[in-house]
mmCIF file of C-alpha atoms in Angstrom:
data_model
loop_
_atom_site.group_PDB
_atom_site.id
_atom_site.type_symbol
_atom_site.label_atom_id
_atom_site.label_comp_id
_atom_site.label_asym_id
_atom_site.label_seq_id
_atom_site.Cartn_x
_atom_site.Cartn_y
_atom_site.Cartn_z
ATOM 1 C CA MET S 1 7.288 109.257 -71.538
ATOM 2 C CA ASP S 2 7.090 110.415 -68.627
ATOM 3 C CA ARG S 3 10.103 111.214 -66.428
ATOM 4 C CA LYS S 4 9.820 109.777 -63.172
ATOM 5 C CA ARG S 5 10.640 112.504 -60.492
ATOM 6 C CA PRO S 6 11.547 111.244 -57.297
ATOM 7 C CA ALA S 7 8.967 111.895 -54.676
ATOM 8 C CA LYS S 8 9.214 114.478 -52.323
ATOM 9 C CA GLY S 9 11.685 114.507 -49.412
ATOM 10 C CA THR S 10 13.452 111.581 -51.472
ATOM 11 C CA SER S 11 17.155 112.006 -52.847
ATOM 12 C CA ASN S 12 18.269 110.130 -55.366
ATOM 13 C CA ARG S 13 21.197 108.685 -53.982
ATOM 14 C CA PRO S 14 21.410 104.663 -53.937
ATOM 15 C CA PRO S 15 18.869 102.903 -51.049
ATOM 16 C CA ARG S 16 20.991 101.898 -48.245
ATOM 17 C CA ASN S 17 21.005 98.604 -46.603
ATOM 18 C CA THR S 18 17.909 99.685 -44.064
ATOM 19 C CA ASP S 19 15.849 100.768 -46.869
ATOM 20 C CA LYS S 20 16.224 97.397 -48.521
ATOM 21 C CA ALA S 21 15.383 95.831 -45.466
ATOM 22 C CA ASP S 22 12.004 97.908 -45.016
ATOM 23 C CA LEU S 23 11.495 97.215 -48.639
ATOM 24 C CA VAL S 24 11.497 93.687 -47.958
ATOM 25 C CA GLU S 25 9.348 93.892 -44.956
ATOM 26 C CA LYS S 26 6.917 96.525 -46.749
ATOM 27 C CA ARG S 27 6.495 93.889 -49.418
ATOM 28 C CA ARG S 28 6.276 90.597 -47.432
ATOM 29 C CA GLU S 29 3.548 92.642 -45.189
ATOM 30 C CA LEU S 30 2.068 93.508 -48.269
ATOM 31 C CA LEU S 31 2.162 89.726 -49.822
ATOM 32 C CA GLU S 32 0.803 88.778 -46.234
ATOM 33 C CA THR S 33 -1.723 91.303 -46.221
ATOM 34 C CA TYR S 34 -2.468 90.087 -49.784
ATOM 35 C CA PHE S 35 -2.818 86.493 -48.804
ATOM 36 C CA GLU S 36 -4.556 87.071 -45.659
ATOM 37 C CA ASN S 37 -7.214 88.948 -47.417
ATOM 38 C CA GLY S 38 -7.429 86.564 -50.409
ATOM 39 C CA ARG S 39 -7.431 83.805 -47.697
ATOM 40 C CA GLN S 40 -10.448 85.734 -45.744
ATOM 41 C CA ILE S 41 -12.225 86.060 -49.016
ATOM 42 C CA ALA S 42 -11.677 82.219 -49.977
ATOM 43 C CA SER S 43 -13.296 81.499 -46.401
ATOM 44 C CA GLU S 44 -16.099 84.060 -46.835
ATOM 45 C CA LEU S 45 -16.520 82.272 -50.448
ATOM 46 C CA VAL S 46 -16.512 78.848 -48.821
ATOM 47 C CA ALA S 47 -19.016 79.897 -45.653
ATOM 48 C CA GLU S 48 -20.877 81.314 -48.532
ATOM 49 C CA LEU S 49 -20.917 78.556 -50.966
ATOM 50 C CA ASP S 50 -21.542 76.092 -47.420
ATOM 51 C CA ALA S 51 -24.887 78.584 -46.604
ATOM 52 C CA ALA S 52 -25.698 78.570 -50.224
ATOM 53 C CA ARG S 53 -25.365 74.665 -50.369
ATOM 54 C CA ARG S 54 -27.752 74.520 -47.483
ATOM 55 C CA LYS S 55 -30.031 76.812 -48.158
ATOM 56 C CA LEU S 56 -30.427 74.649 -52.066
ATOM 57 C CA SER S 57 -30.464 71.589 -49.746
ATOM 58 C CA GLU S 58 -33.192 73.378 -47.717
ATOM 59 C CA LEU S 59 -35.183 74.387 -50.740
ATOM 60 C CA GLU S 60 -34.803 71.001 -52.215
ATOM 61 C CA ALA S 61 -35.893 69.463 -48.937
ATOM 62 C CA GLU S 62 -38.899 72.058 -49.040
ATOM 63 C CA ASN S 63 -39.785 71.270 -52.712
ATOM 64 C CA ALA S 64 -39.954 67.647 -51.908
ATOM 65 C CA ARG S 65 -42.113 68.276 -48.989
ATOM 66 C CA LEU S 66 -44.278 70.617 -51.322
ATOM 67 C CA ARG S 67 -44.471 68.264 -53.882
ATOM 68 C CA MET S 68 -45.474 65.335 -51.189
ATOM 69 C CA GLN S 69 -48.205 68.076 -50.172
ATOM 70 C CA LEU S 70 -49.409 68.394 -53.580
ATOM 71 C CA LYS S 71 -49.209 64.790 -54.210
ATOM 72 C CA SER S 72 -51.395 63.847 -50.375
ATOM 73 C CA ASP S 73 -53.732 67.035 -51.561
ATOM 74 C CA ALA S 74 -54.693 65.074 -54.384
ATOM 75 C CA ALA S 75 -55.130 61.790 -52.625
ATOM 76 C CA ILE S 76 -57.239 63.398 -50.233
ATOM 77 C CA ARG S 77 -59.397 64.938 -53.173
ATOM 78 C CA ASP S 78 -59.755 61.732 -54.770
ATOM 79 C CA LEU S 79 -60.622 60.479 -50.692
ATOM 80 C CA LEU S 80 -63.059 62.966 -50.470
ATOM 81 C CA ASN S 81 -64.577 62.167 -53.721
ATOM 82 C CA LYS S 82 -64.907 58.653 -53.017
ATOM 83 C CA ILE S 83 -66.497 59.422 -49.646
ATOM 84 C CA GLU S 84 -69.072 61.580 -51.441
ATOM 85 C CA THR S 85 -69.737 58.749 -53.506
ATOM 86 C CA LEU S 86 -69.934 56.264 -50.567
ATOM 87 C CA GLU S 87 -72.102 58.549 -49.032
ATOM 88 C CA GLY S 88 -74.282 58.413 -51.868
ATOM 89 C CA GLU S 89 -74.528 55.013 -52.048
ATOM 90 C CA ARG S 90 -74.835 54.828 -48.154
ATOM 91 C CA ARG S 91 -77.974 57.220 -48.524
ATOM 92 C CA GLU S 92 -79.450 55.154 -51.244
ATOM 93 C CA LEU S 93 -78.695 51.719 -49.518
ATOM 94 C CA LEU S 94 -80.459 53.197 -46.425
ATOM 95 C CA SER S 95 -83.435 54.387 -48.537
ATOM 96 C CA ARG S 96 -83.448 50.965 -50.427
ATOM 97 C CA THR S 97 -83.285 49.243 -46.841
ATOM 98 C CA ASN S 98 -86.172 51.589 -45.312
ATOM 99 C CA GLU S 99 -88.096 50.625 -48.094
ATOM 100 C CA VAL S 100 -87.820 47.026 -47.604
ATOM 101 C CA GLU S 101 -88.164 47.405 -43.875
ATOM 102 C CA GLU S 102 -91.957 49.108 -44.745
ATOM 103 C CA LYS S 103 -92.507 46.393 -47.348
ATOM 104 C CA ALA S 104 -91.515 43.497 -44.660
ATOM 105 C CA ARG S 105 -93.480 45.341 -41.784
ATOM 106 C CA ASN S 106 -96.258 45.528 -43.978
ATOM 107 C CA GLU S 107 -96.015 42.008 -44.993
ATOM 108 C CA VAL S 108 -96.171 40.996 -41.105
ATOM 109 C CA GLU S 109 -98.797 43.223 -40.300
ATOM 110 C CA ARG S 110 -100.763 41.455 -43.644
ATOM 111 C CA ALA S 111 -99.360 37.907 -42.687
ATOM 112 C CA THR S 112 -101.254 38.704 -38.614
ATOM 113 C CA ALA S 113 -104.128 40.167 -40.338
ATOM 114 C CA VAL S 114 -104.611 36.632 -42.362
ATOM 115 C CA GLU S 115 -103.783 34.432 -39.522
ATOM 116 C CA ASN S 116 -106.429 36.499 -37.372
ATOM 117 C CA GLU S 117 -108.884 36.329 -40.157
ATOM 118 C CA LEU S 118 -108.294 32.729 -40.428
ATOM 119 C CA SER S 119 -108.616 32.007 -37.015
ATOM 120 C CA ASN S 120 -111.965 33.451 -36.530
ATOM 121 C CA LEU S 121 -112.894 31.891 -39.889
ATOM 122 C CA ALA S 122 -111.910 28.804 -37.778
ATOM 123 C CA SER S 123 -113.986 29.584 -34.705
ATOM 124 C CA LEU S 124 -117.041 30.130 -36.771
ATOM 125 C CA TYR S 125 -116.574 26.730 -38.753
ATOM 126 C CA VAL S 126 -115.932 25.098 -35.497
ATOM 127 C CA ALA S 127 -118.915 26.953 -33.861
ATOM 128 C CA THR S 128 -121.186 25.963 -36.540
ATOM 129 C CA SER S 129 -120.421 22.692 -37.179
ATOM 130 C CA GLN S 130 -120.630 21.492 -33.482
ATOM 131 C CA LEU S 131 -123.978 23.024 -33.618
ATOM 132 C CA HIS S 132 -125.216 21.381 -36.372
ATOM 133 C CA ALA S 133 -123.424 18.196 -35.105
ATOM 134 C CA SER S 134 -126.460 16.850 -33.090
ATOM 135 C CA LEU S 135 -130.245 16.898 -33.516
ATOM 136 C CA ASP S 136 -130.522 16.176 -30.094
ATOM 137 C CA LEU S 137 -132.001 19.110 -28.177
ATOM 138 C CA ARG S 138 -129.802 18.770 -24.952
ATOM 139 C CA ASP S 139 -126.524 18.521 -27.138
ATOM 140 C CA VAL S 140 -127.349 21.781 -28.900
ATOM 141 C CA VAL S 141 -128.714 23.930 -26.035
ATOM 142 C CA ALA S 142 -125.279 22.523 -24.722
ATOM 143 C CA THR S 143 -122.950 23.181 -27.533
ATOM 144 C CA LEU S 144 -124.962 26.694 -27.410
ATOM 145 C CA GLY S 145 -123.647 27.428 -24.290
ATOM 146 C CA GLN S 146 -120.267 26.298 -24.663
ATOM 147 C CA LEU S 147 -120.065 28.580 -27.883
ATOM 148 C CA LEU S 148 -120.984 31.676 -25.722
ATOM 149 C CA LEU S 149 -118.575 30.592 -22.693
ATOM 150 C CA GLN S 150 -116.138 29.576 -24.768
ATOM 151 C CA PHE S 151 -116.245 31.498 -27.986
ATOM 152 C CA VAL S 152 -117.493 34.766 -26.926
ATOM 153 C CA GLY S 153 -116.742 35.007 -23.576
ATOM 154 C CA ALA S 154 -119.828 35.012 -21.864
ATOM 155 C CA GLY S 155 -119.493 34.385 -18.312
ATOM 156 C CA ALA S 156 -123.220 34.539 -17.471
ATOM 157 C CA TYR S 157 -126.193 34.260 -19.850
ATOM 158 C CA VAL S 158 -129.376 32.500 -20.316
ATOM 159 C CA VAL S 159 -130.777 30.775 -23.521
ATOM 160 C CA TYR S 160 -134.755 31.700 -24.083
ATOM 161 C CA SER S 161 -137.429 29.685 -26.049
ATOM 162 C CA ALA S 162 -140.248 31.180 -27.911
ATOM 163 C CA GLU S 163 -143.019 29.958 -25.849
ATOM 164 C CA GLY S 164 -146.362 32.044 -26.764
ATOM 165 C CA ASP S 165 -146.200 35.262 -25.547
ATOM 166 C CA LYS S 166 -143.329 34.437 -23.661
ATOM 167 C CA LEU S 167 -139.646 33.618 -23.507
ATOM 168 C CA VAL S 168 -138.540 30.820 -21.382
ATOM 169 C CA PRO S 169 -135.240 29.823 -20.318
ATOM 170 C CA VAL S 170 -134.167 26.886 -21.124
ATOM 171 C CA ALA S 171 -130.266 26.615 -20.289
ATOM 172 C CA THR S 172 -128.345 29.492 -18.433
ATOM 173 C CA GLU S 173 -124.744 29.589 -17.025
ATOM 174 C CA GLY S 174 -123.508 31.772 -13.869
ATOM 175 C CA LEU S 175 -126.736 33.822 -12.909
ATOM 176 C CA PRO S 176 -128.488 33.170 -9.467
ATOM 177 C CA ALA S 177 -131.588 31.427 -9.948
ATOM 178 C CA ASP S 178 -133.855 33.914 -9.027
ATOM 179 C CA GLN S 179 -132.711 36.036 -11.979
ATOM 180 C CA VAL S 180 -133.361 33.584 -14.797
ATOM 181 C CA VAL S 181 -137.043 34.162 -15.136
ATOM 182 C CA ASP S 182 -139.575 34.137 -17.967
ATOM 183 C CA GLU S 183 -139.410 37.341 -20.036
ATOM 184 C CA ARG S 184 -142.535 38.542 -22.011
ATOM 185 C CA ILE S 185 -142.033 39.116 -25.899
ATOM 186 C CA GLY S 186 -142.071 43.000 -26.486
ATOM 187 C CA ARG S 187 -141.339 44.117 -22.734
ATOM 188 C CA GLY S 188 -138.383 44.718 -21.444
ATOM 189 C CA ALA S 189 -134.857 44.326 -22.763
ATOM 190 C CA VAL S 190 -135.029 41.066 -23.860
ATOM 191 C CA GLY S 191 -138.490 41.084 -24.745
ATOM 192 C CA LYS S 192 -138.103 43.969 -27.191
ATOM 193 C CA ALA S 193 -134.687 42.894 -28.624
ATOM 194 C CA PHE S 194 -136.241 39.354 -29.281
ATOM 195 C CA GLU S 195 -138.792 41.210 -31.571
ATOM 196 C CA SER S 196 -136.097 43.349 -33.178
ATOM 197 C CA SER S 197 -134.993 42.627 -37.063
ATOM 198 C CA ALA S 198 -131.289 43.506 -35.977
ATOM 199 C CA PRO S 199 -129.088 40.276 -35.803
ATOM 200 C CA PHE S 200 -128.250 41.517 -31.915
ATOM 201 C CA THR S 201 -129.143 44.194 -29.784
ATOM 202 C CA LEU S 202 -126.220 45.726 -27.344
ATOM 203 C CA ALA S 203 -127.226 47.457 -23.902
ATOM 204 C CA MET S 204 -127.225 51.149 -24.082
ATOM 205 C CA GLY S 205 -126.137 52.403 -20.417
ATOM 206 C CA ALA S 206 -125.418 50.948 -17.322
ATOM 207 C CA GLY S 207 -128.022 48.782 -15.316
ATOM 208 C CA GLU S 208 -128.846 45.359 -14.518
ATOM 209 C CA GLY S 209 -130.040 44.091 -17.773
ATOM 210 C CA PRO S 210 -128.364 41.908 -20.375
ATOM 211 C CA LEU S 211 -125.092 43.470 -22.204
ATOM 212 C CA VAL S 212 -126.468 41.925 -25.346
ATOM 213 C CA VAL S 213 -129.553 40.215 -26.849
ATOM 214 C CA VAL S 214 -129.566 37.756 -29.721
ATOM 215 C CA PRO S 215 -132.500 36.846 -31.020
ATOM 216 C CA LEU S 216 -132.815 33.595 -32.572
ATOM 217 C CA ARG S 217 -134.269 33.672 -36.029
ATOM 218 C CA VAL S 218 -135.124 31.096 -38.733
ATOM 219 C CA GLY S 219 -136.070 32.820 -42.027
ATOM 220 C CA GLU S 220 -138.876 35.176 -40.840
ATOM 221 C CA GLN S 221 -139.387 33.059 -37.252
ATOM 222 C CA ASN S 222 -137.983 34.133 -34.058
ATOM 223 C CA VAL S 223 -137.594 30.940 -32.338
ATOM 224 C CA GLY S 224 -136.009 32.309 -28.975
ATOM 225 C CA ALA S 225 -132.914 34.176 -27.735
ATOM 226 C CA VAL S 226 -130.153 34.594 -25.787
ATOM 227 C CA ALA S 227 -128.988 37.114 -23.595
ATOM 228 C CA VAL S 228 -125.417 37.707 -22.384
ATOM 229 C CA PHE S 229 -125.604 39.469 -18.896
ATOM 230 C CA GLU S 230 -121.905 39.053 -17.807
ATOM 231 C CA LEU S 231 -118.802 38.573 -19.877
ATOM 232 C CA LEU S 232 -115.940 36.574 -18.281
ATOM 233 C CA GLU S 233 -113.066 38.375 -16.162
ATOM 234 C CA GLN S 234 -110.651 38.506 -18.872
ATOM 235 C CA LYS S 235 -112.724 39.205 -21.628
ATOM 236 C CA ARG S 236 -113.322 43.146 -21.299
ATOM 237 C CA GLU S 237 -115.727 44.036 -24.404
ATOM 238 C CA LEU S 238 -117.242 42.517 -27.422
ATOM 239 C CA ASP S 239 -115.080 43.132 -30.426
ATOM 240 C CA VAL S 240 -115.821 43.030 -34.128
ATOM 241 C CA PHE S 241 -115.606 39.132 -34.157
ATOM 242 C CA ASP S 242 -117.526 38.782 -31.494
ATOM 243 C CA HIS S 243 -120.418 40.590 -33.596
ATOM 244 C CA GLU S 244 -120.221 38.144 -36.160
ATOM 245 C CA LEU S 245 -120.104 35.206 -33.556
ATOM 246 C CA LEU S 246 -123.192 36.727 -32.434
ATOM 247 C CA ARG S 247 -124.943 37.191 -35.839
ATOM 248 C CA MET S 248 -123.691 33.245 -36.316
ATOM 249 C CA VAL S 249 -125.862 32.201 -33.381
ATOM 250 C CA SER S 250 -128.809 34.473 -34.367
ATOM 251 C CA SER S 251 -128.907 31.989 -38.064
ATOM 252 C CA GLN S 252 -127.106 28.796 -37.144
ATOM 253 C CA GLY S 253 -128.220 28.726 -33.708
ATOM 254 C CA ALA S 254 -131.701 29.115 -34.152
ATOM 255 C CA SER S 255 -131.817 26.427 -36.872
ATOM 256 C CA ALA S 256 -130.131 24.003 -34.671
ATOM 257 C CA LEU S 257 -132.346 24.811 -32.305
ATOM 258 C CA ALA S 258 -135.094 24.459 -34.472
ATOM 259 C CA ALA S 259 -134.006 21.290 -36.504
ATOM 260 C CA ALA S 260 -133.404 19.638 -32.899
ATOM 261 C CA ARG S 261 -136.995 20.295 -31.591
ATOM 262 C CA PHE S 262 -138.464 19.189 -34.861
ATOM 263 C CA SER S 263 -136.477 15.800 -34.306
ATOM 264 C CA ALA S 264 -137.649 15.775 -30.796
ATOM 265 C CA ALA S 265 -140.968 15.905 -31.613
ATOM 266 C CA ALA S 266 -140.589 13.362 -34.361
ATOM 267 C CA ASN S 267 -139.155 11.104 -31.410
ATOM 268 C CA GLY S 268 -135.843 11.872 -33.002
ATOM 269 C CA THR S 269 -136.742 10.128 -36.488
ATOM 270 C CA ILE S 270 -136.196 11.797 -39.644
ATOM 271 C CA PRO S 271 -139.362 11.378 -41.881
ATOM 272 C CA PRO S 272 -138.710 9.995 -45.300
ATOM 273 C CA TRP S 273 -138.018 12.133 -48.151
ATOM 274 C CA SER S 274 -141.596 11.259 -50.067
ATOM 275 C CA SER S 275 -143.897 12.203 -46.774
ATOM 276 C CA THR S 276 -142.315 15.787 -47.143
ATOM 277 C CA ASP S 277 -144.180 17.982 -48.911
ATOM 278 C CA ARG S 278 -141.697 19.822 -51.267
ATOM 279 C CA MET R 21 -115.620 22.619 -29.273
ATOM 280 C CA MET R 22 -112.681 24.133 -28.102
ATOM 281 C CA ARG R 23 -110.558 20.843 -28.427
ATOM 282 C CA GLN R 24 -111.584 21.123 -32.513
ATOM 283 C CA LEU R 25 -110.204 24.828 -32.484
ATOM 284 C CA LEU R 26 -106.790 23.942 -30.691
ATOM 285 C CA VAL R 27 -106.568 21.059 -32.938
ATOM 286 C CA PHE R 28 -106.928 23.407 -35.949
ATOM 287 C CA ALA R 29 -104.534 25.982 -34.537
ATOM 288 C CA LEU R 30 -101.932 23.185 -33.327
ATOM 289 C CA ALA R 31 -102.209 22.224 -37.072
ATOM 290 C CA ARG R 32 -100.560 25.047 -38.150
ATOM 291 C CA ILE R 33 -97.316 23.968 -36.375
ATOM 292 C CA LYS R 34 -96.370 21.395 -39.204
ATOM 293 C CA VAL R 35 -93.657 19.174 -37.180
ATOM 294 C CA LEU R 36 -96.731 18.477 -34.395
ATOM 295 C CA LYS R 37 -98.513 15.194 -34.123
ATOM 296 C CA VAL R 38 -101.413 15.920 -31.981
ATOM 297 C CA VAL R 39 -103.391 13.306 -29.840
ATOM 298 C CA GLU R 40 -106.628 14.326 -28.328
ATOM 299 C CA ALA R 41 -108.248 13.282 -24.989
ATOM 300 C CA ASP R 42 -112.158 13.126 -23.982
ATOM 301 C CA ASP R 43 -110.859 13.936 -20.369
ATOM 302 C CA GLY R 44 -108.379 13.831 -17.239
ATOM 303 C CA VAL R 45 -108.676 10.121 -17.054
ATOM 304 C CA ASP R 46 -108.560 9.197 -20.725
ATOM 305 C CA ALA R 47 -105.127 11.717 -20.981
ATOM 306 C CA LEU R 48 -103.475 9.627 -18.498
ATOM 307 C CA ARG R 49 -104.126 6.293 -19.706
ATOM 308 C CA LYS R 50 -103.080 7.760 -23.073
ATOM 309 C CA LEU R 51 -99.768 8.954 -21.126
ATOM 310 C CA THR R 52 -98.961 5.745 -20.445
ATOM 311 C CA THR R 53 -98.943 4.530 -24.540
ATOM 312 C CA ALA R 54 -96.439 7.514 -25.434
ATOM 313 C CA LYS R 55 -94.100 10.208 -24.612
ATOM 314 C CA PHE R 56 -95.122 13.654 -25.309
ATOM 315 C CA ASP R 57 -93.308 16.974 -25.664
ATOM 316 C CA LEU R 58 -96.176 18.692 -24.975
ATOM 317 C CA ILE R 59 -99.531 18.657 -22.769
ATOM 318 C CA ILE R 60 -102.339 21.019 -23.252
ATOM 319 C CA THR R 61 -105.457 21.047 -20.762
ATOM 320 C CA ASP R 62 -108.477 22.594 -19.652
ATOM 321 C CA ILE R 63 -109.103 22.914 -16.179
ATOM 322 C CA ASN R 64 -113.017 22.011 -16.359
ATOM 323 C CA MET R 65 -113.248 18.515 -17.190
ATOM 324 C CA PRO R 66 -115.255 15.322 -16.474
ATOM 325 C CA VAL R 67 -113.964 12.929 -13.973
ATOM 326 C CA LEU R 68 -110.698 14.283 -13.303
ATOM 327 C CA ASP R 69 -110.276 18.067 -13.700
ATOM 328 C CA GLY R 70 -107.133 19.886 -15.404
ATOM 329 C CA LEU R 71 -105.511 20.701 -11.829
ATOM 330 C CA LYS R 72 -105.413 17.140 -10.783
ATOM 331 C CA LEU R 73 -104.005 16.093 -14.116
ATOM 332 C CA VAL R 74 -101.102 18.611 -13.562
ATOM 333 C CA LYS R 75 -100.616 17.148 -10.382
ATOM 334 C CA LYS R 76 -100.471 13.622 -11.371
ATOM 335 C CA ILE R 77 -98.327 14.585 -14.491
ATOM 336 C CA ARG R 78 -95.793 16.236 -12.024
ATOM 337 C CA SER R 79 -95.524 12.849 -10.153
ATOM 338 C CA ASP R 80 -95.048 10.881 -13.084
ATOM 339 C CA GLU R 81 -91.416 10.079 -14.155
ATOM 340 C CA VAL R 82 -91.975 9.852 -17.641
ATOM 341 C CA HIS R 83 -93.799 13.203 -18.230
ATOM 342 C CA LYS R 84 -92.628 15.192 -15.049
ATOM 343 C CA ASP R 85 -90.683 17.520 -16.962
ATOM 344 C CA VAL R 86 -92.913 17.792 -20.160
ATOM 345 C CA PRO R 87 -94.399 21.093 -20.724
ATOM 346 C CA ILE R 88 -97.745 21.738 -19.430
ATOM 347 C CA MET R 89 -100.218 24.562 -21.070
ATOM 348 C CA ILE R 90 -103.261 25.229 -19.371
ATOM 349 C CA VAL R 91 -106.280 26.404 -21.666
ATOM 350 C CA THR R 92 -109.279 27.828 -19.155
ATOM 351 C CA THR R 93 -111.997 29.771 -18.685
ATOM 352 C CA GLU R 94 -111.095 30.351 -15.323
ATOM 353 C CA GLY R 95 -109.575 33.901 -15.451
ATOM 354 C CA SER R 96 -108.723 34.964 -12.196
ATOM 355 C CA ALA R 97 -105.605 35.638 -10.577
ATOM 356 C CA GLU R 98 -105.573 32.931 -8.156
ATOM 357 C CA ASP R 99 -106.636 29.953 -10.552
ATOM 358 C CA ARG R 100 -103.621 31.197 -12.756
ATOM 359 C CA GLN R 101 -101.458 31.034 -9.487
ATOM 360 C CA ARG R 102 -102.590 27.980 -8.303
ATOM 361 C CA ALA R 103 -102.329 26.402 -11.754
ATOM 362 C CA LEU R 104 -98.506 27.890 -11.806
ATOM 363 C CA GLN R 105 -98.066 26.285 -8.723
ATOM 364 C CA LEU R 106 -99.005 22.998 -9.330
ATOM 365 C CA GLY R 107 -96.618 22.859 -12.171
ATOM 366 C CA ALA R 108 -98.199 24.367 -15.321
ATOM 367 C CA ASN R 109 -95.803 26.530 -17.469
ATOM 368 C CA ALA R 110 -98.048 28.461 -19.434
ATOM 369 C CA TYR R 111 -101.948 29.633 -18.648
ATOM 370 C CA ILE R 112 -104.151 30.978 -21.327
ATOM 371 C CA THR R 113 -107.652 32.123 -21.254
ATOM 372 C CA LYS R 114 -110.842 31.784 -23.015
ATOM 373 C CA PRO R 115 -111.701 32.739 -25.678
ATOM 374 C CA ILE R 116 -108.577 31.980 -27.457
ATOM 375 C CA GLN R 117 -107.020 33.386 -30.646
ATOM 376 C CA ALA R 118 -104.730 30.671 -32.868
ATOM 377 C CA PRO R 119 -101.787 32.990 -32.889
ATOM 378 C CA GLN R 120 -101.822 33.335 -29.624
ATOM 379 C CA VAL R 121 -101.798 29.535 -29.238
ATOM 380 C CA ILE R 122 -99.549 28.869 -31.637
ATOM 381 C CA ALA R 123 -97.168 31.619 -30.060
ATOM 382 C CA LYS R 124 -97.349 30.349 -27.075
ATOM 383 C CA VAL R 125 -96.748 26.641 -28.115
ATOM 384 C CA LYS R 126 -93.861 27.312 -29.807
ATOM 385 C CA GLU R 127 -92.384 29.237 -27.258
ATOM 386 C CA LEU R 128 -92.800 26.431 -24.854
ATOM 387 C CA LEU R 129 -91.056 24.005 -27.398
ATOM 388 C CA LYS R 130 -88.586 26.143 -28.237
ATOM 389 C CA LEU R 131 -89.634 26.179 -32.073
ATOM 390 C CA PRO R 132 -88.841 28.888 -34.655
#
């Protein structure tokens, strides 16, 4: 065993009271220092623990936030998917709506066309039935005039009857008397159109002549003509339906006039069936 | 002739019952027999023309507010103006198209 030697500068003499007091003091200081250090370390540990707890709390909060964010992102993804699906459905519905609207437009157009056609047919029916409603020559001529005025929109016209080589005016409207004269068959706009095989002849170019001439034809025989010189103020031009009316005037007007003339020649009596050469 | 065509056109509106008159005087006589919802008249008519008829209807207590539609060949702005001043509610010129008449009648009668 090592024998402890006294420290240099010390002696083996017993400690004096002052030394003992120093030692006590030193021990007290040492203990104080020790406890002070311990307190400091404990204090630091507590502070660190608090900081760690705060950090933990922060991390937990962050964690919770991130979890929420994750959930939120998933919800957003779901919503985006739903939006995309809905957009697709919307596009499809729009497409279908456009198709339906297009069909509806077509139906309306067709219905309008049918209505117009029905109106035109009604006009033709009314005009034809009126032309044949009487065998009185004056009635037939008046009806022909009303047809030209009210259905065709003729503001100025002349109805001619074929008499030999002339066309003689038998009814007129809207023209001064000096313009209503006999026309020679085969000459002038009216005379030439009378001989034409066409149901009506439209005027070519500007001039004082008629706008349209309609030969009145029964079978192969021309019995007269109608010449339209002016249209009513509100009637700008003859359209496709007017052409139909003029064709009807050419055939039905002619037969109505011919029947009325036969009737007039027979004093309004209709001969018995047995007397007719069938 | 135009009357027949109008009757045909008006027959397309199922709720209507049409009464025809031969001229203005006949129309006035028929106006005393019933209350009408709409009157359609020409201007050029024998005995009593359409404008005089409009004037008489507007002075009649029973029919003074009834809509009147004129259908005529008279297409000038003056004619139209005069008819409207006398109290006509609508003015259609011939030649007419049935759809045009139907639309105007529905408008005057506020029909769908």
